[in-house]
Short mmCIF file of N, CA and C in Angstrom, two decimals:
data_model
loop_
_atom_site.label_atom_id
_atom_site.label_comp_id
_atom_site.label_asym_id
_atom_site.label_seq_id
_atom_site.Cartn_x
_atom_site.Cartn_y
_atom_site.Cartn_z
N MET X 1 -4.61 92.29 80.09
CA MET X 1 -4.18 91.28 79.13
C MET X 1 -2.65 91.26 79.11
N SER X 2 -2.10 90.12 78.95
CA SER X 2 -0.64 90.00 78.97
C SER X 2 -0.03 90.42 77.65
N GLU X 3 1.26 90.65 77.68
CA GLU X 3 2.01 91.05 76.48
C GLU X 3 2.06 89.88 75.49
N VAL X 4 1.92 90.19 74.20
CA VAL X 4 1.94 89.16 73.17
C VAL X 4 3.38 88.79 72.86
N GLN X 5 3.67 87.51 72.87
CA GLN X 5 5.00 87.02 72.51
C GLN X 5 4.96 86.55 71.06
N ILE X 6 6.11 86.54 70.42
CA ILE X 6 6.23 86.11 69.03
C ILE X 6 7.14 84.89 68.99
N ASP X 7 6.74 83.86 68.20
CA ASP X 7 7.61 82.68 68.09
C ASP X 7 8.70 82.91 67.06
N THR X 8 9.47 81.91 66.76
CA THR X 8 10.61 82.05 65.85
C THR X 8 10.19 82.28 64.40
N GLN X 9 8.92 82.07 64.07
CA GLN X 9 8.44 82.31 62.71
C GLN X 9 7.54 83.54 62.66
N ASP X 10 7.73 84.46 63.58
CA ASP X 10 6.98 85.73 63.64
C ASP X 10 5.48 85.54 63.78
N ARG X 11 5.06 84.54 64.54
CA ARG X 11 3.64 84.32 64.80
C ARG X 11 3.37 84.59 66.27
N PRO X 12 2.20 85.13 66.59
CA PRO X 12 1.87 85.33 68.00
C PRO X 12 1.80 84.00 68.72
N VAL X 13 2.27 83.98 69.95
CA VAL X 13 2.19 82.80 70.79
C VAL X 13 0.96 82.97 71.67
N ARG X 14 0.08 82.00 71.65
CA ARG X 14 -1.13 82.09 72.47
C ARG X 14 -0.79 81.86 73.93
N ASP X 15 -1.38 82.68 74.78
CA ASP X 15 -1.09 82.57 76.21
C ASP X 15 -2.23 81.93 76.99
N GLY X 16 -3.27 81.48 76.30
CA GLY X 16 -4.38 80.82 76.96
C GLY X 16 -5.48 81.75 77.42
N SER X 17 -5.27 83.06 77.30
CA SER X 17 -6.32 83.99 77.73
C SER X 17 -7.44 84.02 76.68
N ILE X 18 -8.62 84.34 77.13
CA ILE X 18 -9.79 84.39 76.26
C ILE X 18 -10.03 85.83 75.86
N ARG X 19 -10.12 86.06 74.54
CA ARG X 19 -10.39 87.40 74.05
C ARG X 19 -11.88 87.67 74.15
N ILE X 20 -12.23 88.79 74.73
CA ILE X 20 -13.63 89.19 74.84
C ILE X 20 -13.94 90.14 73.69
N HIS X 21 -14.93 89.78 72.88
CA HIS X 21 -15.30 90.60 71.73
C HIS X 21 -16.50 91.48 72.07
N GLY X 22 -16.47 92.69 71.55
CA GLY X 22 -17.59 93.60 71.71
C GLY X 22 -18.47 93.60 70.48
N PRO X 23 -19.41 94.53 70.42
CA PRO X 23 -20.34 94.59 69.29
C PRO X 23 -19.66 94.70 67.92
N GLU X 24 -18.59 95.46 67.82
CA GLU X 24 -17.89 95.59 66.54
C GLU X 24 -17.29 94.26 66.10
N GLY X 25 -16.71 93.52 67.03
CA GLY X 25 -16.14 92.23 66.71
C GLY X 25 -17.19 91.25 66.22
N PHE X 26 -18.35 91.24 66.91
CA PHE X 26 -19.42 90.33 66.50
C PHE X 26 -20.00 90.74 65.14
N GLU X 27 -20.08 92.02 64.87
CA GLU X 27 -20.57 92.46 63.56
C GLU X 27 -19.62 92.00 62.46
N GLY X 28 -18.32 92.08 62.71
CA GLY X 28 -17.35 91.59 61.74
C GLY X 28 -17.47 90.10 61.50
N MET X 29 -17.72 89.34 62.58
CA MET X 29 -17.90 87.89 62.45
C MET X 29 -19.16 87.57 61.65
N ARG X 30 -20.24 88.33 61.89
CA ARG X 30 -21.47 88.12 61.12
C ARG X 30 -21.23 88.40 59.65
N ALA X 31 -20.56 89.49 59.35
CA ALA X 31 -20.28 89.84 57.95
C ALA X 31 -19.43 88.77 57.28
N ALA X 32 -18.41 88.28 57.97
CA ALA X 32 -17.55 87.23 57.42
C ALA X 32 -18.36 85.96 57.16
N GLY X 33 -19.25 85.62 58.09
CA GLY X 33 -20.09 84.44 57.92
C GLY X 33 -21.03 84.57 56.74
N GLN X 34 -21.56 85.77 56.54
CA GLN X 34 -22.47 85.99 55.42
C GLN X 34 -21.75 85.88 54.08
N VAL X 35 -20.56 86.44 53.99
CA VAL X 35 -19.79 86.33 52.74
C VAL X 35 -19.42 84.87 52.49
N SER X 36 -19.04 84.16 53.53
CA SER X 36 -18.70 82.74 53.38
C SER X 36 -19.89 81.93 52.91
N ALA X 37 -21.07 82.19 53.46
CA ALA X 37 -22.28 81.47 53.05
C ALA X 37 -22.61 81.77 51.59
N LYS X 38 -22.46 83.02 51.18
CA LYS X 38 -22.72 83.38 49.78
C LYS X 38 -21.72 82.71 48.85
N ALA X 39 -20.49 82.58 49.30
CA ALA X 39 -19.47 81.91 48.48
C ALA X 39 -19.85 80.44 48.28
N LEU X 40 -20.30 79.79 49.34
CA LEU X 40 -20.72 78.40 49.21
C LEU X 40 -21.92 78.26 48.28
N ASP X 41 -22.87 79.18 48.39
CA ASP X 41 -24.02 79.17 47.49
C ASP X 41 -23.58 79.34 46.04
N MET X 42 -22.64 80.26 45.80
CA MET X 42 -22.14 80.50 44.45
C MET X 42 -21.48 79.24 43.90
N LEU X 43 -20.76 78.53 44.74
CA LEU X 43 -20.04 77.34 44.28
C LEU X 43 -20.96 76.19 43.88
N THR X 44 -22.16 76.13 44.42
CA THR X 44 -23.05 75.02 44.07
C THR X 44 -23.38 75.00 42.59
N GLU X 45 -23.39 76.16 41.96
CA GLU X 45 -23.66 76.24 40.53
C GLU X 45 -22.40 76.06 39.69
N PHE X 46 -21.25 76.19 40.32
CA PHE X 46 -19.97 76.17 39.59
C PHE X 46 -19.31 74.79 39.61
N VAL X 47 -19.39 74.12 40.72
CA VAL X 47 -18.70 72.83 40.87
C VAL X 47 -19.44 71.76 40.06
N ALA X 48 -18.69 71.09 39.19
CA ALA X 48 -19.25 70.05 38.34
C ALA X 48 -18.12 69.14 37.89
N PRO X 49 -18.45 67.97 37.39
CA PRO X 49 -17.40 67.11 36.85
C PRO X 49 -16.57 67.86 35.82
N GLY X 50 -15.26 67.73 35.92
CA GLY X 50 -14.35 68.38 34.99
C GLY X 50 -13.80 69.71 35.47
N VAL X 51 -14.43 70.33 36.49
CA VAL X 51 -13.92 71.58 37.05
C VAL X 51 -12.80 71.21 38.03
N THR X 52 -11.64 71.79 37.83
CA THR X 52 -10.49 71.45 38.66
C THR X 52 -10.56 72.15 40.02
N THR X 53 -9.85 71.60 40.99
CA THR X 53 -9.79 72.25 42.29
C THR X 53 -9.11 73.62 42.18
N GLN X 54 -8.20 73.78 41.23
CA GLN X 54 -7.58 75.10 41.04
C GLN X 54 -8.61 76.11 40.54
N GLN X 55 -9.49 75.68 39.64
CA GLN X 55 -10.55 76.57 39.15
C GLN X 55 -11.49 76.97 40.29
N ILE X 56 -11.81 76.00 41.15
CA ILE X 56 -12.65 76.29 42.31
C ILE X 56 -11.94 77.30 43.21
N ASP X 57 -10.67 77.07 43.47
CA ASP X 57 -9.90 77.96 44.33
C ASP X 57 -9.84 79.37 43.74
N ASP X 58 -9.62 79.46 42.44
CA ASP X 58 -9.58 80.78 41.78
C ASP X 58 -10.91 81.50 41.93
N ARG X 59 -12.00 80.77 41.75
CA ARG X 59 -13.33 81.37 41.86
C ARG X 59 -13.59 81.85 43.29
N VAL X 60 -13.19 81.05 44.27
CA VAL X 60 -13.36 81.45 45.67
C VAL X 60 -12.57 82.73 45.96
N ARG X 61 -11.32 82.77 45.52
CA ARG X 61 -10.48 83.96 45.77
C ARG X 61 -11.10 85.20 45.13
N GLU X 62 -11.52 85.08 43.87
CA GLU X 62 -12.15 86.21 43.18
C GLU X 62 -13.40 86.67 43.91
N PHE X 63 -14.22 85.72 44.33
CA PHE X 63 -15.46 86.05 45.02
C PHE X 63 -15.19 86.85 46.29
N PHE X 64 -14.26 86.37 47.11
CA PHE X 64 -13.96 87.08 48.35
C PHE X 64 -13.38 88.47 48.07
N PHE X 65 -12.45 88.56 47.15
CA PHE X 65 -11.88 89.87 46.83
C PHE X 65 -12.94 90.82 46.29
N ASP X 66 -13.83 90.30 45.44
CA ASP X 66 -14.91 91.14 44.89
C ASP X 66 -15.85 91.64 45.98
N HIS X 67 -15.90 90.95 47.10
CA HIS X 67 -16.77 91.34 48.21
C HIS X 67 -16.00 92.02 49.34
N GLY X 68 -14.79 92.49 49.04
CA GLY X 68 -14.01 93.24 50.02
C GLY X 68 -13.47 92.41 51.17
N ALA X 69 -13.30 91.11 50.91
CA ALA X 69 -12.83 90.22 51.97
C ALA X 69 -11.59 89.47 51.49
N VAL X 70 -10.92 88.81 52.42
CA VAL X 70 -9.76 87.98 52.12
C VAL X 70 -10.04 86.59 52.66
N PRO X 71 -9.86 85.55 51.86
CA PRO X 71 -10.08 84.19 52.35
C PRO X 71 -9.18 83.91 53.57
N ALA X 72 -9.76 83.32 54.59
CA ALA X 72 -9.02 83.07 55.84
C ALA X 72 -7.82 82.16 55.62
N THR X 73 -7.91 81.24 54.68
CA THR X 73 -6.82 80.28 54.48
C THR X 73 -5.66 80.86 53.67
N LEU X 74 -5.90 81.92 52.93
CA LEU X 74 -4.88 82.46 52.03
C LEU X 74 -3.66 82.96 52.82
N PHE X 75 -2.55 82.32 52.61
CA PHE X 75 -1.26 82.61 53.24
C PHE X 75 -1.22 82.32 54.74
N TYR X 76 -2.20 81.59 55.25
CA TYR X 76 -2.15 81.18 56.65
C TYR X 76 -1.02 80.17 56.81
N ARG X 77 -0.02 80.55 57.56
CA ARG X 77 1.17 79.71 57.80
C ARG X 77 1.76 79.18 56.50
N GLY X 78 1.73 80.02 55.46
CA GLY X 78 2.35 79.67 54.19
C GLY X 78 1.44 78.98 53.19
N TYR X 79 0.19 78.71 53.56
CA TYR X 79 -0.76 78.05 52.65
C TYR X 79 -1.11 79.03 51.53
N THR X 80 -1.02 78.61 50.29
CA THR X 80 -1.17 79.53 49.16
C THR X 80 -2.53 79.45 48.48
N LYS X 81 -3.47 78.76 49.07
CA LYS X 81 -4.78 78.59 48.45
C LYS X 81 -5.86 79.35 49.23
N SER X 82 -6.95 79.63 48.53
CA SER X 82 -8.06 80.37 49.13
C SER X 82 -9.14 79.45 49.68
N SER X 83 -9.01 78.17 49.44
CA SER X 83 -9.97 77.21 49.95
C SER X 83 -9.26 75.88 50.22
N CYS X 84 -9.94 75.00 50.89
CA CYS X 84 -9.41 73.66 51.15
C CYS X 84 -10.27 72.67 50.36
N THR X 85 -9.84 72.39 49.14
CA THR X 85 -10.65 71.51 48.29
C THR X 85 -10.02 70.14 48.20
#
């Protein structure tokens, strides 16, 4: 695998190579998918007229943190929200 380069904003520069994941990587992806599915299920009972997108975002963040996870969108390239509502 080639050396990772960093751009001017301290982000890795993709070199086009394909990362090969082993069993541990796939297990992590399964776990992330399960937590995400549970979060969506939880939201079906929470989202209703009058509930703000900030309240939804707060609930999503709490849910992920309570389950030992971090929302993928949180601080991604400066994005400050835990969901895209």
